[in-house]
C-alpha cells in the first residue's frame, strides 16, 4: 500500500497560476542567501523551493550587478 505525503503550504504566501512563489525584495535576498549556502544547482534549487527559474536568474543578475564596483 502506498503512503501519501501531504505538503502544508503557507496560505499567506502569494503564488502564481502554476503554484510558484511570488516574493518581495527582502524575501528574494533571503532566498538568494539560502541558495548560496545550499550547494544545489540553480534549477534544482528553484524546483525545490517552487521558484520560477527565469525570475531566479534575473534576481541573481540584479544582486551581482549591485556588487560589481563600477571603477
CSV table of C-alpha atoms in Angstrom, one decimal:
chain,number,residue,atom,x,y,z
A,1,UNK,CA,0.0,0.0,0.0
A,2,UNK,CA,1.3,3.4,-0.9
A,3,UNK,CA,1.6,6.2,1.7
A,4,UNK,CA,0.5,9.7,0.8
A,5,UNK,CA,2.7,12.6,1.8
A,6,UNK,CA,0.9,15.9,2.3
A,7,UNK,CA,2.6,19.2,1.9
A,8,UNK,CA,1.5,22.1,4.1
A,9,UNK,CA,1.5,25.4,2.2
A,10,UNK,CA,1.6,28.7,3.9
A,11,UNK,CA,-1.6,30.3,2.7
A,12,UNK,CA,-0.2,33.8,3.3
A,13,UNK,CA,2.4,33.3,0.5
A,14,UNK,CA,1.5,34.7,-2.9
A,15,UNK,CA,1.7,32.2,-5.7
A,16,UNK,CA,1.3,32.4,-9.5
A,17,UNK,CA,-1.1,30.3,-11.6
A,18,UNK,CA,1.4,27.4,-11.6
A,19,UNK,CA,1.9,27.4,-7.8
A,20,UNK,CA,5.3,29.2,-7.9
A,21,UNK,CA,6.1,31.6,-5.1
A,22,UNK,CA,6.0,35.3,-5.6
A,23,UNK,CA,8.5,37.1,-3.4
A,24,UNK,CA,9.3,40.6,-2.2
A,25,UNK,CA,12.8,42.2,-2.4
A,26,UNK,CA,13.5,41.1,1.2
A,27,UNK,CA,12.3,37.6,0.5
A,28,UNK,CA,14.5,37.4,-2.6
A,29,UNK,CA,17.5,38.4,-0.5
A,30,UNK,CA,16.8,35.6,1.9
A,31,UNK,CA,16.3,33.1,-0.9
A,32,UNK,CA,19.5,34.1,-2.7
A,33,UNK,CA,21.4,33.7,0.6
A,34,UNK,CA,19.8,30.3,1.1
A,35,UNK,CA,20.9,29.3,-2.5
A,36,UNK,CA,24.5,30.4,-1.8
A,37,UNK,CA,24.5,28.0,1.2
A,38,UNK,CA,22.7,25.2,-0.4
A,39,UNK,CA,25.3,23.8,-2.8
A,40,UNK,CA,22.5,22.9,-5.2
A,41,UNK,CA,22.3,23.8,-8.9
A,42,UNK,CA,20.1,26.8,-9.9
A,43,UNK,CA,17.4,24.6,-11.5
A,44,UNK,CA,17.4,22.1,-8.6
A,45,UNK,CA,17.1,24.9,-6.0
A,46,UNK,CA,14.3,26.5,-7.9
A,47,UNK,CA,12.4,23.2,-8.3
A,48,UNK,CA,12.9,22.5,-4.5
A,49,UNK,CA,11.8,26.0,-3.5
A,50,UNK,CA,8.9,26.3,-6.0
A,51,UNK,CA,10.5,29.3,-7.8
A,52,UNK,CA,10.5,30.3,-11.5
A,53,UNK,CA,14.0,29.7,-12.8
A,54,UNK,CA,14.0,32.7,-15.1
A,55,UNK,CA,12.9,35.0,-12.2
A,56,UNK,CA,15.6,33.5,-10.0
A,57,UNK,CA,18.4,34.1,-12.6
A,58,UNK,CA,17.1,37.6,-13.0
A,59,UNK,CA,17.3,38.3,-9.3
A,60,UNK,CA,20.8,36.8,-9.2
A,61,UNK,CA,21.9,39.1,-12.0
A,62,UNK,CA,20.5,42.1,-10.1
A,63,UNK,CA,22.4,41.2,-7.0
A,64,UNK,CA,25.6,40.6,-8.9
A,65,UNK,CA,25.3,44.0,-10.8
A,66,UNK,CA,24.8,45.8,-7.4
A,67,UNK,CA,28.0,44.2,-6.0
A,68,UNK,CA,30.2,45.0,-9.0
A,69,UNK,CA,32.4,48.1,-8.5
A,70,UNK,CA,31.9,50.4,-11.5
A,71,UNK,CA,35.5,51.7,-11.2
